[in-house]
Short mmCIF file of C-alpha atoms and ligand atoms in Angstrom, two decimals:
data_model
loop_
_atom_site.label_atom_id
_atom_site.label_comp_id
_atom_site.label_asym_id
_atom_site.label_seq_id
_atom_site.Cartn_x
_atom_site.Cartn_y
_atom_site.Cartn_z
CA UNK L 178 49.99 1.50 49.99
CA UNK L 179 46.51 2.44 48.90
CA UNK L 180 48.10 4.09 45.50
CA UNK L 181 49.97 0.87 44.84
CA UNK L 182 47.52 -1.41 45.09
CA UNK L 183 45.15 0.81 42.52
CA UNK L 184 48.03 0.83 39.79
CA UNK L 185 48.28 -2.83 40.10
CA UNK L 186 44.48 -3.03 39.98
CA UNK L 187 44.16 -0.69 37.25
CA UNK L 188 47.25 -2.54 35.11
CA UNK L 189 45.79 -5.68 36.08
CA UNK L 190 42.26 -4.80 34.36
CA UNK L 191 43.58 -2.75 31.39
CA UNK L 192 45.29 -6.12 30.97
CA UNK L 193 42.10 -8.30 31.26
CA UNK L 194 40.75 -5.95 28.52
CA UNK L 195 43.25 -5.97 26.04
CA UNK L 196 43.97 -9.80 26.03
CA UNK L 197 41.14 -12.67 24.40
CA UNK L 198 42.05 -15.40 26.75
CA UNK L 199 41.39 -17.98 24.19
CA UNK L 200 39.57 -20.83 26.67
CA UNK L 201 39.82 -23.16 23.77
CA UNK L 202 41.37 -23.04 20.57
CA UNK L 203 42.98 -25.06 17.80
CA UNK L 204 44.77 -24.28 14.03
CA UNK L 205 44.60 -24.60 10.32
CA UNK L 206 47.68 -27.50 9.46
CA UNK L 207 50.21 -25.80 7.23
CA UNK L 208 49.06 -28.42 4.75
CA UNK L 209 46.00 -27.03 4.55
CA UNK L 210 46.57 -23.46 4.13
CA UNK L 211 46.26 -22.78 1.10
CA UNK L 212 42.90 -23.56 1.35
CA UNK L 213 42.55 -20.63 3.49
CA UNK L 214 44.34 -18.67 1.20
CA UNK L 215 42.42 -19.58 -1.37
CA UNK L 216 39.40 -18.31 0.43
CA UNK L 217 40.75 -15.00 1.20
CA UNK L 218 41.84 -14.21 -2.13
CA UNK L 219 38.45 -14.93 -3.37
CA UNK L 220 36.71 -12.54 -0.63
CA UNK L 221 39.37 -9.91 -1.49
CA UNK L 222 39.10 -10.37 -5.15
CA UNK L 223 34.98 -9.40 -4.68
CA UNK L 224 35.65 -6.22 -3.48
CA UNK L 225 36.69 -4.86 -6.52
CA UNK L 226 33.30 -6.77 -8.31
CA UNK L 227 30.57 -5.51 -6.58
CA UNK L 228 29.52 -2.01 -5.61
CA UNK L 229 27.81 -3.12 -2.11
CA UNK L 230 30.03 -1.45 0.42
CA UNK L 231 30.27 -4.38 2.42
CA UNK L 232 31.86 -3.64 6.26
CA UNK L 233 32.34 -7.26 7.23
CA UNK L 234 34.93 -7.99 4.55
CA UNK L 235 37.36 -5.23 6.17
CA UNK L 236 36.99 -6.70 8.87
CA UNK L 237 38.08 -10.05 7.67
CA UNK L 238 41.02 -8.59 5.95
CA UNK L 239 42.19 -6.81 8.39
CA UNK L 240 42.16 -9.46 10.88
CA UNK L 241 43.32 -11.51 8.65
CA UNK L 242 46.28 -9.13 7.27
CA UNK L 243 45.20 -7.82 4.03
CA UNK L 244 47.12 -9.55 0.94
CA UNK L 245 45.04 -6.94 -1.69
CA UNK L 246 46.39 -3.86 -0.47
CA UNK L 247 44.33 -1.95 -3.21
CA UNK L 248 41.16 -4.08 -2.16
CA UNK L 249 41.73 -2.88 1.72
CA UNK L 250 42.06 0.95 0.56
CA UNK L 251 39.06 0.73 -1.82
CA UNK L 252 36.54 -1.05 0.73
CA UNK L 253 37.80 1.68 3.61
CA UNK L 254 37.64 4.86 1.51
CA UNK L 255 33.68 4.11 0.42
CA UNK L 256 33.03 3.04 4.26
CA UNK L 257 34.27 6.58 5.27
CA UNK L 258 32.52 8.02 1.94
CA UNK L 259 29.39 6.06 2.55
CA UNK L 260 26.29 7.70 4.49
CA UNK L 261 25.30 6.25 7.65
CA UNK L 262 21.78 8.37 7.96
CA UNK L 263 19.75 5.24 6.73
CA UNK L 264 21.94 2.40 8.60
CA UNK L 265 20.40 -0.12 11.11
CA UNK L 266 22.55 -0.60 14.51
CA UNK L 267 23.67 -3.71 13.07
CA UNK L 268 25.33 -1.96 9.90
CA UNK L 269 26.31 0.96 12.16
CA UNK L 270 28.20 -1.20 14.41
CA UNK L 271 29.71 -3.49 11.40
CA UNK L 272 31.38 0.16 9.67
CA UNK L 273 32.58 1.06 13.09
CA UNK L 274 34.22 -2.15 13.58
CA UNK L 275 35.70 -2.18 9.85
CA UNK L 276 37.36 1.63 9.87
CA UNK L 277 38.51 0.67 13.61
CA UNK L 278 40.38 -2.27 11.80
CA UNK L 279 41.78 0.43 9.08
CA UNK L 280 42.74 2.35 11.97
CA UNK L 281 40.21 5.27 11.17
CA UNK L 282 38.29 7.71 12.97
CA UNK L 283 34.66 6.44 14.17
CA UNK L 284 33.85 9.25 16.30
CA UNK L 285 30.57 10.40 14.55
CA UNK L 286 29.35 6.63 14.01
CA UNK L 287 29.90 6.13 17.49
CA UNK L 288 28.08 8.83 19.26
CA UNK L 289 24.95 7.88 16.50
CA UNK L 290 25.48 4.14 17.43
CA UNK L 291 25.69 5.06 21.28
CA UNK L 292 22.35 7.42 20.70
CA UNK L 293 20.57 4.45 19.00
CA UNK L 294 21.26 1.99 22.23
CA UNK L 295 20.50 4.55 24.89
CA UNK L 296 17.13 4.65 22.84
CA UNK L 297 16.75 1.06 22.42
CA UNK L 298 13.68 -0.80 23.69
CA UNK L 299 14.33 -4.24 23.59
CA UNK L 300 10.96 -6.08 21.53
CA UNK L 301 8.39 -8.04 23.92
CA UNK L 302 10.19 -11.58 24.67
CA UNK L 303 9.58 -14.72 21.98
CA UNK L 304 8.65 -11.60 19.54
CA UNK L 305 11.73 -12.00 17.13
CA UNK L 306 14.14 -14.51 17.72
CA UNK L 307 16.92 -12.34 15.74
CA UNK L 308 16.14 -9.36 17.11
CA UNK L 309 19.19 -9.73 19.18
CA UNK L 310 21.45 -9.77 16.48
CA UNK L 311 22.12 -6.09 15.73
CA UNK L 312 22.03 -4.98 19.31
CA UNK L 313 24.55 -7.68 20.00
CA UNK L 314 27.23 -6.19 17.56
CA UNK L 315 26.46 -2.58 18.29
CA UNK L 316 27.64 -3.54 22.57
CA UNK L 317 30.20 -5.12 20.89
CA UNK L 318 31.30 -2.42 18.76
CA UNK L 319 30.33 0.22 21.33
CA UNK L 320 32.66 -1.99 24.34
CA UNK L 321 35.58 -1.79 21.95
CA UNK L 322 35.35 2.17 22.07
CA UNK L 323 34.20 2.93 25.48
CA UNK L 324 33.35 -0.18 27.95
CA UNK L 325 32.54 2.18 30.70
CA UNK L 326 29.90 4.50 28.82
CA UNK L 327 28.27 1.23 27.85
CA UNK L 328 28.25 -0.72 30.94
CA UNK L 329 24.58 0.54 31.46
CA UNK L 330 23.07 -0.38 27.60
CA UNK L 331 25.17 -3.95 28.15
CA UNK L 332 23.38 -4.45 31.36
CA UNK L 333 20.12 -3.85 30.11
CA UNK L 334 20.90 -6.05 26.99
CA UNK L 335 22.35 -8.99 29.33
CA UNK L 336 19.09 -9.29 31.38
CA UNK L 337 16.76 -8.78 28.27
CA UNK L 338 18.51 -11.80 27.22
CA UNK L 339 17.89 -14.18 29.73
CA UNK L 340 14.43 -12.98 30.20
CA UNK L 341 13.50 -13.89 26.86
CA UNK L 342 12.54 -17.49 26.21
CA UNK L 343 12.36 -17.92 22.59
CA UNK L 344 15.45 -20.18 21.26
CA UNK L 345 17.83 -17.70 19.52
CA UNK L 346 19.77 -18.58 16.78
CA UNK L 347 23.45 -19.58 16.89
CA UNK L 348 24.28 -16.73 14.85
CA UNK L 349 22.78 -14.26 17.09
CA UNK L 350 24.36 -16.45 20.56
CA UNK L 351 27.62 -16.21 18.93
CA UNK L 352 27.77 -12.51 18.63
CA UNK L 353 25.98 -12.24 21.65
CA UNK L 354 28.72 -13.96 23.82
CA UNK L 355 31.17 -11.85 21.72
CA UNK L 356 29.69 -8.63 22.69
CA UNK L 357 29.45 -9.90 26.49
CA UNK L 358 32.75 -11.20 26.71
CA UNK L 359 33.98 -7.65 25.32
CA UNK L 360 32.08 -6.36 28.44
CA UNK L 361 33.23 -8.86 30.91
CA UNK L 362 36.62 -8.22 29.66
CA UNK L 363 36.70 -4.25 30.66
CA UNK L 364 34.50 -4.16 33.81
CA UNK L 365 35.93 -1.18 35.10
CA UNK L 366 37.72 -1.43 38.98
CA UNK L 367 35.21 -0.76 42.06
CA UNK L 368 31.75 -1.10 39.44
CA UNK L 369 28.63 -0.16 41.46
CA UNK L 370 26.35 -3.42 40.42
CA UNK L 371 27.79 -6.45 40.01
CA UNK L 372 28.66 -6.49 36.56
CA UNK L 373 30.92 -9.53 36.70
CA UNK L 374 28.04 -11.41 38.11
CA UNK L 375 25.80 -10.38 35.19
CA UNK L 376 27.62 -10.56 32.24
CA UNK L 377 29.03 -13.93 33.59
CA UNK L 378 25.83 -15.42 34.02
CA UNK L 379 24.31 -14.21 30.69
CA UNK L 380 27.42 -15.63 29.07
CA UNK L 381 26.74 -19.06 30.47
CA UNK L 382 23.13 -19.43 29.06
CA UNK L 383 24.36 -18.58 25.68
CA UNK L 384 27.26 -21.09 25.79
CA UNK L 385 25.37 -23.41 27.19
CA UNK L 386 22.95 -23.24 24.50
CA UNK L 387 25.84 -22.50 21.99
CA UNK L 388 26.92 -26.07 22.78
CA UNK L 389 23.86 -28.04 23.25
CA UNK L 390 24.01 -27.04 18.70
CA UNK L 391 27.32 -28.87 18.54
CA UNK L 392 26.41 -31.64 16.13
CA UNK L 393 28.67 -35.31 16.34
CA UNK L 394 30.99 -33.54 13.13
CA UNK L 395 31.34 -30.60 15.21
CA UNK L 396 29.15 -28.21 13.51
CA UNK L 397 27.63 -25.76 15.63
CA UNK L 398 24.63 -24.90 14.12
CA UNK L 399 25.14 -25.01 10.12
CA UNK L 400 28.28 -24.69 8.61
CA UNK L 401 27.51 -20.87 8.44
CA UNK L 402 27.18 -20.44 11.59
CA UNK L 403 29.93 -22.30 13.33
CA UNK L 404 32.88 -19.23 12.12
CA UNK L 405 30.99 -16.83 14.45
CA UNK L 406 30.32 -19.66 17.69
CA UNK L 407 34.03 -20.57 16.95
CA UNK L 408 35.13 -17.20 17.53
CA UNK L 409 32.41 -16.91 20.56
CA UNK L 410 33.58 -20.09 22.39
CA UNK L 411 37.34 -19.94 22.15
CA UNK L 412 37.30 -16.26 24.18
CA UNK L 413 34.73 -17.29 26.42
CA UNK L 414 35.35 -16.85 30.24
CA UNK L 415 32.52 -19.16 30.91
CA UNK L 416 32.70 -22.60 30.58
CA UNK L 417 29.83 -24.88 28.21
CA UNK L 418 27.98 -27.36 29.39
CA UNK L 419 28.73 -29.85 26.59
CA UNK L 420 32.89 -29.81 25.94
CA UNK L 421 33.83 -28.53 22.33
CA UNK L 422 36.22 -30.31 20.04
CA UNK L 423 37.60 -27.54 18.17
CA UNK L 424 39.98 -29.88 16.30
CA UNK L 425 37.00 -31.41 15.19
CA UNK L 426 35.22 -28.36 14.19
CA UNK L 427 38.08 -27.45 12.25
CA UNK L 428 38.54 -30.85 10.40
CA UNK L 429 34.90 -30.63 9.62
CA UNK L 430 34.66 -26.93 8.17
CA UNK L 431 38.23 -27.72 6.48
CA UNK L 432 36.53 -30.45 4.63
CA UNK L 433 33.23 -28.45 3.98
CA UNK L 434 35.95 -25.63 2.28
CA UNK L 435 37.32 -28.25 -0.12
CA UNK L 436 33.70 -29.10 -1.15
CA UNK L 437 33.26 -25.88 -1.99
CA UNK L 438 30.79 -24.55 0.15
CA UNK L 439 32.88 -21.39 0.69
CA UNK L 440 31.87 -19.12 -2.09
CA UNK L 441 29.55 -16.36 -0.66
CA UNK L 442 32.27 -13.62 0.43
CA UNK L 443 29.99 -13.25 2.91
CA UNK L 444 30.39 -16.75 4.24
CA UNK L 445 34.33 -15.99 4.16
CA UNK L 446 34.36 -12.94 6.19
CA UNK L 447 32.94 -14.75 8.97
CA UNK L 448 34.92 -17.58 9.06
CA UNK L 449 37.89 -16.62 8.02
CA UNK L 450 39.27 -14.75 11.39
CA UNK L 451 38.61 -17.95 13.18
CA UNK L 452 40.67 -19.78 10.77
CA UNK L 453 43.36 -17.17 11.27
CA UNK L 454 43.29 -17.72 14.68
CA UNK L 455 41.69 -14.38 15.42
CA UNK L 456 37.83 -13.20 16.99
CA UNK L 457 36.11 -9.90 16.43
CA UNK L 458 37.63 -8.58 20.05
CA UNK L 459 40.92 -8.59 18.07
CA UNK L 460 40.02 -5.67 16.01
CA UNK L 461 41.21 -2.70 18.16
CA UNK L 462 44.34 -4.30 18.00
CA UNK L 463 44.95 -4.86 14.56
CA UNK L 464 48.30 -2.81 14.01
CA UNK L 465 48.36 -0.52 10.54
CA UNK L 466 50.99 0.01 8.56
CA UNK L 467 52.65 -0.84 5.13
CA UNK L 468 53.34 -5.02 6.44
CA UNK L 469 51.20 -7.25 4.35
CA UNK L 470 51.17 -10.61 3.79
CA UNK L 471 52.78 -11.78 0.47
CA UNK L 472 49.70 -12.57 -1.88
CA UNK L 473 49.66 -16.11 -2.74
CA UNK L 474 49.75 -16.47 -6.39
CA UNK L 475 46.37 -18.02 -7.89
CA UNK L 476 47.50 -21.27 -8.77
CA UNK L 477 48.80 -21.52 -5.26
CA UNK L 478 45.54 -23.31 -4.36
CA UNK L 479 43.04 -25.91 -5.13
CA UNK L 480 39.52 -24.74 -6.53
CA UNK L 481 36.09 -26.85 -6.42
CA UNK L 482 36.04 -28.95 -9.70
CA UNK L 483 33.78 -27.67 -12.01
CA UNK L 484 30.13 -29.20 -12.55
CA UNK L 485 28.94 -31.15 -15.56
CA UNK L 486 26.99 -29.68 -18.69
CA UNK L 487 23.32 -31.66 -19.13
CA UNK L 488 20.31 -30.49 -18.01
CA UNK L 489 17.91 -30.70 -14.88
CA UNK L 490 14.38 -30.68 -13.58
CA UNK L 491 13.80 -28.19 -10.66
CA UNK L 492 9.94 -28.58 -9.20
CA UNK L 493 9.51 -24.99 -8.08
CA UNK L 494 6.92 -24.36 -5.90
CA UNK L 495 5.42 -20.43 -4.79
CA UNK L 496 3.00 -20.29 -1.72
CA UNK L 497 1.08 -17.37 -0.41
CA UNK L 498 -1.02 -18.05 2.67
CA UNK L 499 -0.85 -14.85 4.27
CA UNK L 500 -1.09 -12.04 2.64
CA UNK L 501 -4.76 -11.09 1.69
CA UNK L 502 -7.19 -13.65 2.05
CA UNK L 503 -7.80 -13.00 -1.81
CA UNK L 504 -4.24 -13.34 -2.91
CA UNK L 505 -3.51 -16.30 -1.92
CA UNK L 506 -1.85 -18.80 -4.00
CA UNK L 507 0.21 -21.75 -4.71
CA UNK L 508 1.30 -22.81 -7.98
CA UNK L 509 4.11 -25.23 -9.04
CA UNK L 510 6.28 -25.34 -12.20
CA UNK L 511 8.55 -27.73 -13.28
CA UNK L 512 12.12 -25.80 -15.24
CA UNK L 513 14.84 -27.57 -16.64
CA UNK L 514 17.94 -25.89 -16.54
CA UNK L 515 22.07 -26.63 -17.01
CA UNK L 516 23.26 -29.01 -14.10
CA UNK L 517 25.32 -26.92 -11.92
CA UNK L 518 23.06 -24.14 -11.81
CA UNK L 519 21.89 -22.29 -9.00
CA UNK L 520 18.76 -21.39 -8.22
CA UNK L 521 18.57 -17.78 -8.81
CA UNK L 522 18.98 -19.61 -12.52
CA UNK L 523 15.92 -21.96 -11.58
CA UNK L 524 13.94 -18.99 -10.61
CA UNK L 525 14.42 -16.74 -13.72
CA UNK L 526 13.38 -19.49 -15.74
CA UNK L 527 10.20 -19.95 -14.31
CA UNK L 528 9.89 -16.39 -14.74
CA UNK L 529 10.75 -16.58 -18.12
CA UNK L 530 7.89 -19.17 -18.75
CA UNK L 531 4.99 -17.90 -17.06
CA UNK L 532 4.82 -14.58 -15.67
CA UNK L 533 3.20 -15.66 -12.33
CA UNK L 534 6.49 -16.82 -11.35
CA UNK L 535 7.75 -13.21 -11.40
CA UNK L 536 10.28 -11.43 -8.78
CA UNK L 537 12.45 -9.14 -7.47
CA UNK L 538 15.61 -9.04 -5.43
CA UNK L 539 17.53 -6.51 -3.24
CA UNK L 540 21.14 -6.53 -2.86
CA UNK L 541 22.84 -7.42 0.90
CA UNK L 542 25.80 -8.52 2.55
CA UNK L 543 25.14 -11.93 1.81
CA UNK L 544 24.41 -11.75 -2.06
CA UNK L 545 20.70 -10.73 -3.59
CA UNK L 546 17.65 -11.76 -1.53
CA UNK L 547 14.63 -12.50 -3.32
CA UNK L 548 12.76 -9.31 -2.09
CA UNK L 549 9.48 -10.17 -4.20
CA UNK L 550 7.24 -12.77 -5.64
CA UNK L 551 4.31 -12.48 -7.91
CA UNK L 552 4.27 -9.19 -6.21
CA UNK L 553 3.68 -9.83 -2.54
CA UNK L 554 7.15 -8.36 -0.88
CA UNK L 555 8.42 -9.04 2.02
CA UNK L 556 8.32 -6.12 5.12
CA UNK L 557 10.50 -5.90 8.07
CA UNK L 558 7.86 -4.07 10.33
CA UNK L 559 5.58 -7.32 9.55
CA UNK L 560 8.76 -9.06 9.85
CA UNK L 561 7.23 -11.23 7.30
CA UNK L 562 9.79 -12.93 4.11
CA UNK L 563 10.03 -15.23 1.34
CA UNK L 564 11.18 -18.46 2.60
CA UNK L 565 13.15 -21.41 0.85
CA UNK L 566 12.68 -24.95 0.95
CA UNK L 567 14.02 -27.87 -0.47
CA UNK L 568 10.90 -30.09 0.50
CA UNK L 569 10.27 -29.15 3.75
CA UNK L 570 13.72 -28.08 4.63
CA UNK L 571 14.92 -24.32 4.67
CA UNK L 572 17.72 -24.10 2.57
CA UNK L 573 20.71 -22.64 4.44
CA UNK L 574 22.00 -20.89 1.30
CA UNK L 575 20.23 -17.95 -0.56
CA UNK L 576 19.29 -18.18 -4.07
CA UNK L 577 22.22 -17.27 -5.80
CA UNK L 578 24.52 -19.71 -4.03
CA UNK L 579 21.89 -22.78 -3.66
CA UNK L 580 22.30 -25.51 -6.28
CA UNK L 581 19.70 -27.72 -6.83
CA UNK L 582 19.93 -31.42 -8.20
CA UNK L 583 17.57 -33.47 -10.49
CA UNK L 584 13.76 -33.30 -9.94
CA UNK L 585 14.39 -30.99 -6.55
CA UNK L 586 11.36 -29.31 -5.33
CA UNK L 587 12.02 -25.83 -4.24
CA UNK L 588 9.85 -24.51 -2.26
CA UNK L 589 9.28 -19.96 -1.95
CA UNK L 590 6.73 -20.26 1.04
CA UNK L 591 6.10 -16.48 2.30
CA UNK L 592 6.01 -16.50 5.88
CA UNK L 593 6.71 -14.57 9.18
CA UNK L 594 9.98 -14.93 11.92
C1 B12 X 1779 18.58 -12.23 10.91
C2 B12 X 1779 18.44 -13.23 9.47
C3 B12 X 1779 17.43 -13.49 8.58
C4 B12 X 1779 16.38 -12.47 8.31
C5 B12 X 1779 16.91 -10.80 8.09
C6 B12 X 1779 15.33 -9.88 8.08
C7 B12 X 1779 15.38 -9.00 9.24
N1 B12 X 1779 14.98 -8.00 9.31
O1 B12 X 1779 16.18 -9.69 10.88
C8 B12 X 1779 15.71 -12.93 7.74
C9 B12 X 1779 14.43 -14.09 8.54
C10 B12 X 1779 14.04 -12.78 7.14
C11 B12 X 1779 16.52 -14.25 6.91
C12 B12 X 1779 16.07 -14.45 5.89
C13 B12 X 1779 16.84 -15.90 4.91
N2 B12 X 1779 17.86 -16.23 6.19
CO1 B12 X 1779 19.09 -15.14 6.97
N3 B12 X 1779 20.04 -14.35 8.93
C14 B12 X 1779 19.76 -13.74 9.47
C15 B12 X 1779 20.62 -13.50 10.25
C16 B12 X 1779 20.39 -14.53 11.73
C17 B12 X 1779 21.21 -12.42 10.83
C18 B12 X 1779 21.45 -11.54 9.75
C19 B12 X 1779 21.98 -9.86 10.49
O2 B12 X 1779 21.05 -8.95 11.01
N4 B12 X 1779 23.25 -9.22 10.01
C20 B12 X 1779 23.54 -8.23 10.81
C21 B12 X 1779 23.25 -6.92 9.81
C22 B12 X 1779 23.93 -5.50 9.94
O3 B12 X 1779 23.91 -7.02 8.40
P1 B12 X 1779 22.69 -7.04 7.19
O4 B12 X 1779 23.74 -7.21 5.64
O5 B12 X 1779 22.55 -5.56 6.64
O6 B12 X 1779 22.01 -7.77 7.11
C23 B12 X 1779 21.02 -8.33 6.27
C24 B12 X 1779 21.44 -9.33 5.60
O7 B12 X 1779 21.89 -10.60 6.03
C25 B12 X 1779 20.00 -10.25 5.12
N5 B12 X 1779 19.93 -11.28 5.11
C26 B12 X 1779 19.76 -12.23 6.40
N6 B12 X 1779 19.41 -13.39 5.77
C27 B12 X 1779 19.74 -13.19 4.50
C28 B12 X 1779 20.25 -14.80 3.43
C29 B12 X 1779 20.65 -14.52 2.43
C30 B12 X 1779 20.66 -15.68 1.38
C31 B12 X 1779 20.68 -13.56 1.55
C32 B12 X 1779 20.92 -13.05 0.08
C33 B12 X 1779 20.52 -12.12 2.46
C34 B12 X 1779 20.05 -12.41 3.70
O8 B12 X 1779 18.68 -9.15 5.80
C35 B12 X 1779 19.54 -8.74 7.11
C36 B12 X 1779 18.92 -7.62 6.80
O9 B12 X 1779 18.30 -6.95 6.37
C37 B12 X 1779 21.88 -13.92 9.75
C38 B12 X 1779 23.09 -14.63 10.72
C39 B12 X 1779 25.05 -14.26 10.04
N7 B12 X 1779 25.79 -15.33 10.30
O10 B12 X 1779 24.44 -13.31 9.44
C40 B12 X 1779 21.22 -15.50 8.90
C41 B12 X 1779 21.75 -15.71 7.44
C42 B12 X 1779 22.52 -14.61 6.76
N8 B12 X 1779 20.69 -16.36 7.08
C43 B12 X 1779 21.07 -17.20 6.13
C44 B12 X 1779 19.64 -17.64 5.51
C45 B12 X 1779 19.95 -19.35 4.58
C46 B12 X 1779 18.82 -17.00 4.85
C47 B12 X 1779 17.59 -17.89 4.27
C48 B12 X 1779 17.80 -18.05 2.49
C49 B12 X 1779 16.90 -19.30 4.89
C50 B12 X 1779 15.88 -19.60 4.00
N9 B12 X 1779 15.86 -20.91 3.68
O11 B12 X 1779 14.80 -19.17 3.18
C51 B12 X 1779 16.61 -16.09 3.93
C52 B12 X 1779 16.46 -15.96 2.76
C53 B12 X 1779 15.92 -16.39 1.90
C54 B12 X 1779 15.55 -15.09 0.75
N10 B12 X 1779 14.62 -14.24 0.25
O12 B12 X 1779 16.14 -14.82 -0.12
C55 B12 X 1779 22.21 -17.87 6.21
C56 B12 X 1779 23.01 -17.44 5.20
C57 B12 X 1779 23.97 -18.54 4.37
C58 B12 X 1779 24.46 -18.27 3.32
N11 B12 X 1779 25.90 -19.33 3.09
O13 B12 X 1779 24.11 -17.72 2.28
C59 B12 X 1779 22.18 -17.18 7.28
C60 B12 X 1779 24.36 -16.67 7.78
C61 B12 X 1779 22.84 -18.19 8.76
C62 B12 X 1779 23.14 -19.07 8.83
N12 B12 X 1779 23.84 -19.68 9.73
O14 B12 X 1779 22.73 -20.24 8.06
N13 B12 X 1779 17.60 -14.02 7.83
#
């Protein structure tokens, strides 16, 4: 009898571990599907165009079902061949999930990440609101590989998270929710500590906080955190204090897609799973085989309307009050660029007009990041970076995608996170 009970419990646990029980979900209406296909094609096309090996794109592609099998193969092989030595916890976690979604072996990466997380020393409370983003990805990836071995790390993570008073970004809370939901769903029967209560309590804190950031139009945080937040709210076992209207969020996201707000392949990679009814929790369940969706022809989906070619003036200020007392500066320049130009063109024009405005960039998963201006460089150890603002409002896109309007005042401000 005891044996039968054990077997039943095991089956129940195994089923719990493999189901991403959608608490709230909604889908893209069939007539809007061409827009989503268009996004996927845009994201997949970026693979051949860039040398940057982006695991998030492979994850999204495999969750959605790749159209471009060549791109899928190319990215998988590049990831297998890439050197893991200098990867951060978050990058390693994304690599593991990407290779898993392509049904490849991840044994060596998993043991490196496991060790890194066993040695993880949470930063002091309130130190850095984004410090949990990478560790959240790490717990999510490790949970999918070996949830039992991840229990103590996830428990420390959940406790640290709850004791930190600083408000996290919606992006961070969303990934932490996915990670702890994965753990919650895979707690082995008969575990010593009461993990279910602990993870449940942490999840409640996280989803309540996410729900408080739902705007009246359904956007959660900003449009670029909404994809991850939708994934999180659709799988969490804890009900948020403020009810989430998935349909409303979906409607607004579709409107934003039609306005051309999802041009950055990385932004597509974070919204596409939700639009396809998937979440990062589905990564271990991707089936790899010869089957793939029929690629839509390029004309099948609408593209955003092109902008005009008249010139506009942009006011551009660079400000450093942080580094080196004798190095501080606050300079402004006016530049003229073609209407519809991205901010990067403004920065290039400013640099051409006046060498004080010289700048450097570095390639990242989100595209080019402004890493240095007038020889003052960002520094992760000192938590400094160049923040971009329009007036006093921080931009929600980077310089390679943001399109300033006529007489807009853009500031690059050297600051700390
Ligand atoms: C942490 C974080 C930062 C940190 C990164 C440094 C650090 N050591 O952690 C800091 C505070 C510096 C930062 C800066 C900015 N960020 Co930021 N950031 C994030 C966050 C929360 C997590 C990134 C991460 O760790 N990913 C996991 C690791 C494993 O991947 P990774 O590829 O190695 O991560 C690197 C890149 O993401 C890069 N990065 C971070 N933010 C941005 C933004 C842009 C435009 C670029 C090109 C690169 C970049 O820094 C990471 C660490 O090296 C994401 C949220 C998200 N949804 O992705 C937002 C996010 C990527 N950031 C965003 C934005 C808008 C910015 C800023 C433009 C804000 C501003 N107004 O200045 C600036 C960049 C300005 C510049 N100099 O070019 C947006 C991008 C949206 C978009 N469509 O482009 C996101 C999605 C947040 C959001 N929901 O709006 N960010």
